[in-house]
Short mmCIF file of C-alpha atoms in Angstrom, two decimals:
data_model
loop_
_atom_site.label_atom_id
_atom_site.label_comp_id
_atom_site.label_asym_id
_atom_site.label_seq_id
_atom_site.Cartn_x
_atom_site.Cartn_y
_atom_site.Cartn_z
CA MET A 23 -0.80 -32.28 -11.80
CA SER A 24 -0.34 -28.93 -9.96
CA THR A 25 -1.53 -25.76 -11.46
CA LYS A 26 1.37 -23.34 -13.03
CA LEU A 27 1.52 -20.30 -11.09
CA LYS A 28 1.12 -17.42 -13.58
CA VAL A 29 1.10 -14.46 -10.94
CA PRO A 30 2.94 -14.98 -7.76
CA PHE A 31 0.96 -13.44 -4.59
CA SER A 32 4.11 -11.66 -3.56
CA LYS A 33 7.83 -11.48 -4.52
CA ALA A 34 10.59 -9.32 -3.02
CA SER A 35 12.40 -6.88 -5.27
CA ILE A 36 15.95 -7.54 -4.78
CA SER A 37 18.65 -5.76 -7.18
CA GLU A 38 22.41 -6.21 -7.47
CA GLU A 39 22.89 -3.41 -4.99
CA GLU A 40 21.29 -5.39 -2.15
CA GLU A 41 23.35 -8.40 -3.19
CA LYS A 42 26.46 -6.44 -3.03
CA ALA A 43 25.69 -4.88 0.42
CA VAL A 44 24.98 -8.29 1.94
CA LEU A 45 28.24 -9.79 0.35
CA ASP A 46 30.21 -6.65 1.77
CA VAL A 47 29.06 -7.52 5.30
CA ILE A 48 29.91 -11.38 4.71
CA ARG A 49 33.43 -10.36 3.56
CA SER A 50 33.88 -7.87 6.48
CA GLY A 51 34.04 -10.67 9.19
CA TRP A 52 31.37 -9.03 11.36
CA LEU A 53 28.02 -10.72 10.82
CA THR A 54 26.00 -10.01 13.82
CA THR A 55 24.62 -6.64 15.08
CA GLY A 56 27.19 -4.08 14.68
CA ASN A 57 27.70 -0.74 12.82
CA VAL A 58 25.68 -1.60 9.65
CA THR A 59 22.70 -2.16 12.02
CA LEU A 60 23.54 1.13 13.90
CA GLU A 61 23.52 2.93 10.51
CA PHE A 62 20.32 1.23 9.43
CA GLU A 63 18.73 2.66 12.75
CA LYS A 64 20.09 6.08 12.04
CA GLU A 65 18.90 6.17 8.36
CA PHE A 66 15.26 4.74 9.28
CA SER A 67 15.12 7.66 12.07
CA ASN A 68 16.10 10.40 9.41
CA PHE A 69 13.47 8.91 7.02
CA MET A 70 10.63 9.02 9.70
CA ASN A 71 11.87 12.44 10.81
CA SER A 72 11.57 13.80 7.32
CA SER A 73 7.84 14.65 8.05
CA VAL A 74 7.56 18.20 9.36
CA VAL A 75 5.42 16.64 12.28
CA ASN A 76 8.07 14.32 13.68
CA ASN A 77 11.61 15.64 14.53
CA ASN A 78 12.64 13.41 17.31
CA VAL A 79 11.84 9.82 16.45
CA GLN A 80 14.49 7.28 17.49
CA SER A 81 14.42 3.59 15.87
CA LEU A 82 15.65 0.38 17.25
CA ALA A 83 16.19 -2.57 14.99
CA VAL A 84 14.80 -5.89 16.00
CA ASN A 85 14.51 -9.40 14.38
CA SER A 86 10.84 -9.27 13.78
CA ASN A 87 7.79 -7.30 14.33
CA THR A 88 6.75 -9.70 16.95
CA SER A 89 9.81 -9.30 19.07
CA GLY A 90 9.47 -5.31 18.61
CA MET A 91 5.85 -5.47 19.78
CA ILE A 92 6.85 -7.39 22.93
CA LEU A 93 9.68 -4.85 23.74
CA ALA A 94 7.22 -2.01 23.13
CA MET A 95 4.53 -3.37 25.17
CA HIS A 96 7.05 -4.21 27.93
CA ALA A 97 8.48 -0.66 27.95
CA CYS A 98 4.98 0.71 28.08
CA GLY A 99 3.82 -1.07 31.28
CA VAL A 100 2.05 -3.94 29.57
CA LYS A 101 2.27 -6.81 32.26
CA ALA A 102 0.43 -9.24 34.47
CA GLY A 103 -2.49 -7.75 35.89
CA THR A 104 -3.19 -5.33 33.01
CA HIS A 105 -5.26 -5.52 29.76
CA VAL A 106 -4.67 -4.07 26.33
CA ILE A 107 -7.27 -3.21 23.75
CA THR A 108 -6.82 -4.32 20.12
CA THR A 109 -8.53 -5.85 17.24
CA PRO A 110 -9.45 -9.47 16.36
CA TYR A 111 -8.67 -8.66 12.70
CA THR A 112 -4.99 -8.98 12.72
CA PHE A 113 -2.30 -11.53 12.72
CA VAL A 114 -2.15 -13.59 15.88
CA SER A 115 1.14 -12.05 17.09
CA THR A 116 -0.28 -8.83 17.88
CA ALA A 117 -2.42 -10.04 20.81
CA ALA A 118 -0.06 -12.89 21.65
CA CYS A 119 2.79 -10.36 22.51
CA ALA A 120 0.41 -9.13 25.30
CA LYS A 121 -0.08 -12.78 26.56
CA HIS A 122 3.49 -13.29 26.59
CA LEU A 123 3.99 -10.50 28.95
CA GLY A 124 1.08 -11.92 31.20
CA ALA A 125 -1.48 -9.55 30.14
CA ASP A 126 -4.96 -10.10 28.98
CA VAL A 127 -6.63 -8.69 25.74
CA VAL A 128 -9.99 -7.04 25.56
CA PHE A 129 -10.94 -7.14 21.62
CA CYS A 130 -12.63 -4.37 19.76
CA ASP A 131 -14.52 -4.74 16.53
CA ILE A 132 -13.39 -3.21 13.25
CA GLU A 133 -15.11 -0.32 11.42
CA LYS A 134 -17.90 -1.37 9.10
CA ASP A 135 -16.24 0.15 6.04
CA SER A 136 -12.62 -0.61 6.73
CA TYR A 137 -10.43 -3.31 8.16
CA ASN A 138 -9.23 -1.16 11.00
CA ILE A 139 -9.99 -0.99 14.66
CA ASP A 140 -13.21 1.29 15.28
CA ALA A 141 -12.10 4.12 17.68
CA ASP A 142 -15.85 4.81 18.37
CA LYS A 143 -16.14 1.21 19.71
CA ILE A 144 -12.99 1.67 21.78
CA GLN A 145 -14.44 4.60 23.42
CA GLU A 146 -17.52 2.56 24.47
CA ILE A 147 -15.36 -0.10 25.91
CA LEU A 148 -13.50 2.53 28.02
CA GLU A 149 -16.63 4.50 29.09
CA GLU A 150 -18.27 1.28 30.12
CA ASN A 151 -15.16 0.22 32.22
CA GLU A 152 -15.28 3.65 34.07
CA LYS A 153 -18.49 2.24 35.41
CA THR A 154 -17.56 -1.38 36.01
CA HIS A 155 -13.77 -1.20 36.61
CA LYS A 156 -13.58 -4.62 35.30
CA TYR A 157 -10.18 -4.09 33.46
CA ASN A 158 -6.95 -2.50 34.22
CA PHE A 159 -6.16 -1.01 30.90
CA SER A 160 -2.46 -0.10 30.08
CA ALA A 161 -2.61 0.34 26.43
CA ILE A 162 -4.40 0.59 23.17
CA VAL A 163 -2.86 -1.33 20.23
CA PRO A 164 -4.28 -0.16 16.90
CA VAL A 165 -3.28 -2.32 13.89
CA HIS A 166 -2.83 -0.40 10.45
CA ILE A 167 -4.27 -3.14 8.04
CA ALA A 168 -3.02 -3.45 4.44
CA GLY A 169 -1.36 -0.08 4.64
CA THR A 170 -4.43 2.03 5.65
CA VAL A 171 -4.03 4.04 8.86
CA CYS A 172 -6.47 3.73 11.77
CA ASN A 173 -8.26 6.84 13.19
CA MET A 174 -5.45 7.91 15.14
CA LYS A 175 -6.57 11.27 15.99
CA LYS A 176 -9.57 9.99 18.25
CA ILE A 177 -7.41 6.99 19.52
CA MET A 178 -4.66 9.41 20.69
CA LYS A 179 -7.45 11.69 22.22
CA LEU A 180 -8.95 8.60 24.01
CA ALA A 181 -5.42 7.59 25.34
CA LYS A 182 -4.71 10.96 26.72
CA LYS A 183 -8.10 11.04 28.47
CA TYR A 184 -7.69 7.73 30.05
CA ASN A 185 -3.97 7.90 30.74
CA LEU A 186 -3.21 4.92 28.47
CA LYS A 187 -0.18 4.10 26.08
CA VAL A 188 -0.50 3.65 22.34
CA ILE A 189 1.49 1.11 20.79
CA GLU A 190 1.02 1.03 16.89
CA ASP A 191 1.20 -2.24 15.07
CA ALA A 192 2.50 -0.76 11.88
CA ALA A 193 3.63 -3.97 10.33
CA HIS A 194 1.69 -3.13 6.97
CA SER A 195 2.12 0.71 7.06
CA PHE A 196 5.37 1.70 5.61
CA PRO A 197 5.70 4.55 4.29
CA SER A 198 2.16 5.76 5.55
CA LEU A 199 2.32 9.63 5.81
CA THR A 200 -0.55 11.41 7.44
CA ASP A 201 -1.23 14.89 8.75
CA MET A 202 0.02 13.41 12.13
CA GLY A 203 3.17 12.21 10.76
CA TYR A 204 4.21 8.72 9.62
CA ALA A 205 2.20 5.88 10.93
CA GLY A 206 4.21 4.21 13.45
CA THR A 207 5.36 7.39 14.92
CA ILE A 208 2.22 8.90 16.19
CA GLY A 209 1.60 6.80 19.41
CA ASP A 210 4.06 6.13 22.20
CA ALA A 211 5.69 3.41 20.24
CA GLY A 212 5.17 1.99 16.64
CA VAL A 213 6.54 -1.23 15.29
CA PHE A 214 7.28 -2.07 11.74
CA SER A 215 7.81 -5.49 9.99
CA PHE A 216 10.43 -6.24 7.48
CA TYR A 217 9.18 -9.84 6.62
CA ALA A 218 9.78 -11.11 3.19
CA THR A 219 6.19 -9.95 1.73
CA LYS A 220 6.65 -6.39 3.22
CA PRO A 221 7.25 -3.01 1.54
CA LEU A 222 10.63 -2.99 2.86
CA THR A 223 12.22 -6.32 3.55
CA THR A 224 15.19 -7.68 5.41
CA ALA A 225 14.02 -11.18 4.91
CA GLU A 226 12.85 -11.30 8.60
CA GLY A 227 13.24 -8.31 10.85
CA GLY A 228 11.49 -5.03 12.01
CA MET A 229 11.94 -1.69 13.68
CA ILE A 230 10.55 -0.06 16.71
CA CYS A 231 10.05 3.79 16.75
CA ALA A 232 9.57 5.95 19.78
CA LYS A 233 10.07 9.49 20.81
CA GLU A 234 10.54 9.09 24.60
CA PRO A 235 14.36 8.38 25.55
CA ALA A 236 13.26 6.31 28.50
CA LEU A 237 11.24 3.99 26.35
CA ILE A 238 14.09 3.66 23.83
CA LYS A 239 16.59 2.90 26.62
CA ASN A 240 14.25 0.23 28.06
CA MET A 241 13.95 -1.42 24.69
CA GLN A 242 17.54 -1.24 23.99
CA MET A 243 18.35 -2.79 26.95
CA MET A 244 15.76 -5.59 26.82
CA ARG A 245 16.60 -6.39 23.32
CA LEU A 246 19.96 -8.14 24.15
CA HIS A 247 19.49 -10.07 27.40
CA GLY A 248 19.32 -7.08 29.64
CA MET A 249 22.92 -6.19 29.10
CA ASP A 250 23.99 -2.67 29.72
CA ARG A 251 26.38 -2.77 26.76
CA THR A 252 25.81 -3.74 23.12
CA THR A 253 27.89 -6.31 21.42
CA TRP A 254 29.44 -3.76 19.02
CA ASP A 255 30.34 -1.67 21.95
CA ARG A 256 31.89 -4.74 23.80
CA TYR A 257 34.11 -5.59 20.82
CA THR A 258 35.05 -2.12 19.70
CA SER A 259 35.43 -0.10 22.53
CA PRO A 260 38.63 0.30 24.64
CA LYS A 261 36.94 -1.22 27.63
CA ALA A 262 37.35 -4.96 28.16
CA SER A 263 34.94 -6.83 26.03
CA TRP A 264 33.98 -9.27 28.66
CA MET A 265 32.94 -6.63 31.23
CA TYR A 266 29.26 -6.02 31.22
CA ASP A 267 26.21 -6.08 33.61
CA ILE A 268 22.98 -7.77 33.33
CA VAL A 269 20.24 -5.26 34.81
CA ALA A 270 17.18 -7.11 33.70
CA PRO A 271 15.84 -10.58 32.32
CA GLY A 272 16.07 -9.46 28.67
CA TYR A 273 15.47 -11.20 25.44
CA LYS A 274 17.58 -12.08 22.27
CA PHE A 275 15.78 -9.85 19.73
CA ASN A 276 18.66 -7.99 17.85
CA LEU A 277 18.91 -7.65 14.13
CA PRO A 278 22.23 -8.85 12.41
CA ASP A 279 24.21 -6.69 10.09
CA ILE A 280 23.75 -9.17 7.26
CA LEU A 281 19.88 -8.41 7.35
CA SER A 282 20.52 -4.73 8.15
CA ALA A 283 22.57 -4.37 4.96
CA LEU A 284 19.71 -5.66 2.88
CA GLY A 285 17.37 -3.12 4.84
CA ARG A 286 19.56 -0.10 4.19
CA VAL A 287 19.49 -0.53 0.48
CA GLN A 288 15.57 -1.18 0.61
CA LEU A 289 15.15 1.93 2.51
CA LYS A 290 16.65 3.85 -0.27
CA ARG A 291 14.14 2.37 -2.65
CA THR A 292 11.16 3.29 -0.67
CA GLN A 293 9.75 5.75 -2.92
CA GLU A 294 10.32 3.54 -5.96
CA PHE A 295 8.47 0.53 -4.18
CA TYR A 296 5.69 2.71 -3.16
CA GLU A 297 5.05 4.04 -6.65
CA LYS A 298 4.96 0.79 -8.20
CA ARG A 299 2.72 -0.73 -5.64
CA LYS A 300 0.38 2.37 -5.97
CA HIS A 301 0.38 1.94 -9.93
CA ILE A 302 -0.89 -1.57 -9.86
CA ALA A 303 -3.48 -0.72 -7.05
CA GLU A 304 -4.70 2.07 -9.46
CA ILE A 305 -5.20 -0.52 -12.22
CA TYR A 306 -6.98 -2.69 -9.85
CA ASN A 307 -9.08 -0.04 -8.70
CA ARG A 308 -10.09 1.09 -12.13
CA GLU A 309 -10.98 -2.30 -13.62
CA PHE A 310 -12.44 -3.76 -10.46
CA SER A 311 -14.80 -0.68 -10.11
CA LYS A 312 -16.48 -1.80 -13.13
CA LEU A 313 -17.60 -5.11 -11.71
CA ASP A 314 -20.69 -5.15 -9.60
CA PHE A 315 -19.79 -8.36 -7.68
CA VAL A 316 -16.73 -6.91 -5.98
CA GLU A 317 -15.72 -3.98 -3.96
CA ILE A 318 -12.36 -2.22 -4.04
CA PRO A 319 -10.46 -2.01 -0.74
CA PRO A 320 -10.87 1.11 1.50
CA ASP A 321 -8.45 3.97 0.85
CA CYS A 322 -7.21 6.69 3.15
CA GLN A 323 -4.76 9.51 3.41
CA GLY A 324 -1.12 7.66 3.50
CA ASN A 325 -2.34 4.42 2.24
CA ALA A 326 0.90 2.38 1.72
CA TRP A 327 -0.84 -0.24 -0.42
CA HIS A 328 0.88 -3.15 1.25
CA LEU A 329 -2.05 -5.33 0.59
CA TYR A 330 -4.84 -5.33 -2.07
CA LEU A 331 -7.98 -6.63 -0.12
CA LEU A 332 -10.64 -7.21 -2.66
CA ARG A 333 -14.13 -7.93 -1.22
CA LEU A 334 -16.86 -10.10 -2.86
CA LYS A 335 -20.36 -9.04 -3.03
CA LEU A 336 -21.56 -12.63 -2.08
CA ASP A 337 -25.31 -11.64 -2.64
CA LYS A 338 -24.09 -11.30 -6.44
CA LEU A 339 -22.53 -14.74 -6.64
CA LYS A 340 -23.49 -18.41 -6.44
CA ILE A 341 -20.15 -19.32 -4.60
CA ASP A 342 -18.54 -18.31 -1.47
CA ARG A 343 -15.18 -16.77 -1.05
CA ASP A 344 -13.48 -19.97 -0.52
CA ASP A 345 -14.58 -21.44 -3.90
CA PHE A 346 -13.93 -18.26 -5.49
CA SER A 347 -10.30 -18.40 -4.00
CA LYS A 348 -9.85 -22.03 -5.05
CA GLN A 349 -10.78 -21.03 -8.69
CA LEU A 350 -8.43 -18.22 -8.68
CA GLN A 351 -5.62 -20.55 -7.67
CA THR A 352 -6.58 -23.09 -10.31
CA SER A 353 -6.27 -20.29 -12.76
CA GLY A 354 -2.63 -19.69 -11.72
CA ILE A 355 -3.21 -16.65 -9.61
CA GLY A 356 -1.39 -16.55 -6.22
CA ILE A 357 -3.65 -15.18 -3.46
CA SER A 358 -3.89 -15.15 0.35
CA MET A 359 -6.27 -14.25 3.16
CA HIS A 360 -5.77 -11.27 5.50
CA PHE A 361 -6.79 -12.09 8.14
CA ILE A 362 -8.56 -14.91 9.82
CA PRO A 363 -10.05 -13.09 12.89
CA LEU A 364 -8.72 -14.55 16.10
CA PHE A 365 -12.27 -15.58 17.36
CA HIS A 366 -11.82 -18.34 14.79
CA PHE A 367 -8.66 -19.99 16.80
CA SER A 368 -9.18 -22.52 19.53
CA TYR A 369 -6.75 -20.95 21.81
CA TRP A 370 -8.58 -17.42 21.88
CA GLN A 371 -12.07 -19.17 22.06
CA GLY A 372 -11.06 -21.00 24.99
CA LEU A 373 -10.19 -17.78 26.84
CA ASP A 374 -13.59 -16.19 26.63
CA SER A 375 -16.87 -17.90 25.61
CA SER A 376 -18.10 -14.57 24.40
CA PHE A 377 -15.30 -14.16 22.05
CA THR A 378 -17.29 -15.23 18.99
CA LYS A 379 -17.97 -13.97 15.46
CA GLU A 380 -21.58 -12.92 16.46
CA ASN A 381 -20.09 -10.24 18.64
CA TYR A 382 -17.65 -8.99 16.13
CA PRO A 383 -19.96 -8.79 13.03
CA ASN A 384 -17.80 -6.32 11.09
CA ALA A 385 -14.85 -8.41 11.38
CA GLU A 386 -16.61 -11.53 10.36
CA ASP A 387 -18.21 -9.86 7.54
CA HIS A 388 -15.08 -8.76 6.01
CA PHE A 389 -13.41 -12.08 6.56
CA ILE A 390 -15.85 -14.00 4.82
CA ARG A 391 -15.90 -11.65 1.72
CA THR A 392 -12.04 -10.83 1.44
CA ILE A 393 -9.32 -12.09 -0.91
CA SER A 394 -5.91 -10.68 -0.88
CA MET A 395 -4.77 -10.22 -4.40
CA PRO A 396 -1.17 -10.28 -5.86
CA LEU A 397 0.54 -6.86 -5.41
CA TRP A 398 4.36 -6.44 -5.27
CA PRO A 399 6.70 -3.88 -6.66
CA ASP A 400 8.06 -5.71 -9.69
CA MET A 401 4.60 -7.00 -10.68
CA THR A 402 4.02 -6.13 -14.39
CA GLU A 403 0.79 -4.49 -15.83
CA GLU A 404 0.33 -7.82 -17.85
CA MET A 405 0.29 -9.91 -14.43
CA ALA A 406 -2.25 -7.42 -13.13
CA TYR A 407 -4.55 -7.80 -16.14
CA MET A 408 -4.20 -11.49 -16.01
CA THR A 409 -5.48 -11.09 -12.41
CA ILE A 410 -8.25 -8.88 -13.36
CA ASP A 411 -9.19 -11.27 -16.12
CA ALA A 412 -9.45 -14.34 -13.83
CA VAL A 413 -11.72 -12.40 -11.40
CA LYS A 414 -13.91 -11.29 -14.29
CA LYS A 415 -14.13 -14.87 -15.60
CA ILE A 416 -14.78 -16.53 -12.46
CA GLY A 417 -17.40 -13.84 -11.42
CA MET A 418 -19.28 -13.98 -14.48
CA GLU A 419 -19.38 -17.79 -14.60
CA ASN A 420 -20.79 -17.82 -10.92
CA TYR A 421 -22.96 -14.68 -11.38
CA ALA A 422 -26.37 -14.59 -9.42
CA GLY A 423 -27.36 -11.20 -10.52
#
């Protein structure tokens, strides 16, 4: 008999307003990318420009963070013969996007006390490459894990010194406001995810942000088959709908109006969602801080609290992370893992014999100790305390002292 799930790991917050917005699009007769998506892009830009730091961010809706990363990398010159620097502690798509474009990936370990890429180690890689000229770097791709923000001040400084583009994988970091502006608007391009578990969801989807008009123009053109006209323009402009030119071998990465309608309502609820996530995280932090066999997640300015990454102190326990996780699931608590470092996957291992856990000790240490705990906007305090009690019970029953 399967265990009854008492606390889901994640559940999207969908109100009647989202339902109505989607139904309105269905009844309109226009389902694919059109005016609703254009409005979503404008509203997202307005939100990101609400920071006093940013006042010229433009947004481009896409059907996933992955497709957005491909478009951003392509526009920033990532191609065969070039290399990008990124982290092994991420979902596989971050690095795979570079490979899709024919580029190669150089991995950099994460910080000892956080899940984000270590800017000091990026500097070491770049300085060593000045001597060896082994790599032809085109971009740095920092990943803001769980809603915390990378050391963008140093990363941007390094990018300027070495004439590199910065493409932020901001899948987790909405809304993450820092002194440099919102995460995802600090580099040359930033890409958000609107997957079902994210702080803002369109079920599937994403958004690219950039400031340079040339980058936006390139990504907009490549987003839809390399056409010089959008579908909405072709069917609503006086110019014949069948007239268009193909100026490049583009992709099919557009976001339909049905999904954009969902996103527009979710965007209006951003602050509500953030406050609810933060409230649950504060309860977790307060209660887990009392336990000597766990560590609460790293925090920073602008933390979006997308995920709650609880770290076990394995020297205090008789069981490992996997056993602890299984017992949580048996208790009815939905959990996940973020992330399996890429050096554990056979494809990436096969590309470089030195790509091993021994060479990325911080990433490996975090991986073997981390469990992603339930955290979502409509999660109740009762659910939070059920989760906390389950952690306490398992920890005390398996306590090594």
